[in-house]
Amino acid sequence: MSIQTKDVQHVAKLARLNLSNEEQEMFTEQLNAILQYAEKLNELDTDNVQPTTHVLHLSNVLRDDVVQESLPAEKVFRNAPEEEDGQFKVPAVLE
């Protein structure tokens, strides 16, 4: 598997990035180098390796969920750029 310049152009368009031709070539080379390195992992013998999500035993340490009073609306909206009818007012994102 390899990355072509057209693939980099497509991803750049999706990310709304304006890349120069030199940047497109550079990213194509870098991404292909990453894929070549990942292909080396396929050479490893993993037949006797048990699947795992992490090599170390981890456990989440979470605080107890305690019901408490929330902040008053006046305090919450004090630093808001705009507020309308008790809600944060943000610019529209849909056309």
Coordinates of C-alpha atoms in Angstrom, one line a residue:
M1 CA 0.0 0.0 0.0
S2 CA 1.3 3.4 -0.8
I3 CA 0.0 7.0 -0.7
Q4 CA -0.2 9.0 -3.9
T5 CA 0.0 12.8 -4.2
K6 CA -3.7 12.8 -5.2
D7 CA -4.5 11.1 -1.8
V8 CA -2.6 13.9 0.0
Q9 CA -4.5 16.5 -2.1
H10 CA -7.8 14.9 -1.2
V11 CA -7.1 14.9 2.5
A12 CA -5.8 18.4 2.4
K13 CA -9.0 19.5 0.6
L14 CA -11.1 17.8 3.3
A15 CA -9.1 19.5 6.0
R16 CA -9.3 22.8 4.1
L17 CA -5.5 23.1 3.9
N18 CA -3.8 24.9 1.1
L19 CA -0.6 22.9 0.5
S20 CA 2.1 23.9 -1.9
N21 CA 3.4 21.3 -4.4
E22 CA 6.6 20.9 -2.3
E23 CA 4.5 20.3 0.8
Q24 CA 2.3 17.7 -1.0
E25 CA 5.4 15.9 -2.1
M26 CA 7.0 16.1 1.4
F27 CA 3.8 14.7 3.1
T28 CA 3.5 12.0 0.4
E29 CA 7.0 10.8 1.2
Q30 CA 6.5 11.0 4.9
L31 CA 3.3 9.1 4.9
N32 CA 4.8 6.4 2.7
A33 CA 7.7 6.1 5.1
I34 CA 5.2 5.6 7.9
L35 CA 3.4 2.9 5.9
Q36 CA 6.7 1.1 5.1
Y37 CA 7.6 1.0 8.8
A38 CA 4.1 -0.3 9.6
E39 CA 4.6 -3.1 7.0
K40 CA 7.6 -4.3 8.9
L41 CA 5.3 -5.1 11.8
N42 CA 3.7 -7.7 9.5
E43 CA 7.0 -9.7 9.5
L44 CA 6.7 -10.4 13.3
D45 CA 5.5 -13.8 14.4
T46 CA 2.5 -13.1 16.6
D47 CA 0.9 -16.6 16.6
N48 CA 1.6 -17.2 20.3
V49 CA 0.9 -13.7 21.5
Q50 CA -2.4 -13.2 23.4
P51 CA -4.5 -10.2 22.3
T52 CA -4.4 -7.4 24.8
T53 CA -5.6 -3.8 24.9
H54 CA -2.6 -2.6 27.0
V55 CA 0.6 -4.2 28.1
L56 CA 0.1 -3.0 31.7
H57 CA -2.8 -3.6 34.0
L58 CA -4.6 -0.3 34.3
S59 CA -7.7 0.7 36.2
N60 CA -9.5 4.0 36.3
V61 CA -9.4 5.9 39.5
L62 CA -12.5 8.0 39.6
R63 CA -14.0 10.1 42.3
D64 CA -17.4 9.2 43.7
D65 CA -20.2 10.9 41.8
V66 CA -21.8 13.2 44.4
V67 CA -24.9 15.3 43.8
Q68 CA -24.2 18.9 44.5
E69 CA -25.6 22.3 43.6
S70 CA -24.7 23.6 40.2
L71 CA -23.5 27.2 39.5
P72 CA -26.2 29.8 39.2
A73 CA -26.9 30.9 35.6
E74 CA -25.7 34.5 36.3
K75 CA -22.3 33.2 37.3
V76 CA -22.2 30.8 34.3
F77 CA -23.0 33.4 31.7
R78 CA -20.7 36.1 33.3
N79 CA -17.8 35.1 30.9
A80 CA -20.0 34.1 27.9
P81 CA -19.5 36.2 24.8
E82 CA -23.2 36.2 24.2
E83 CA -26.3 34.8 26.0
E84 CA -29.9 34.7 24.9
D85 CA -32.9 33.3 26.7
G86 CA -30.7 31.5 29.3
Q87 CA -28.6 29.8 26.6
F88 CA -25.2 30.4 25.1
K89 CA -25.5 32.2 21.8
V90 CA -23.0 31.0 19.1
P91 CA -22.6 31.8 15.4
A92 CA -24.6 29.5 13.0
V93 CA -22.5 26.7 11.6
L94 CA -25.0 25.6 8.9
E95 CA -25.7 27.6 5.8

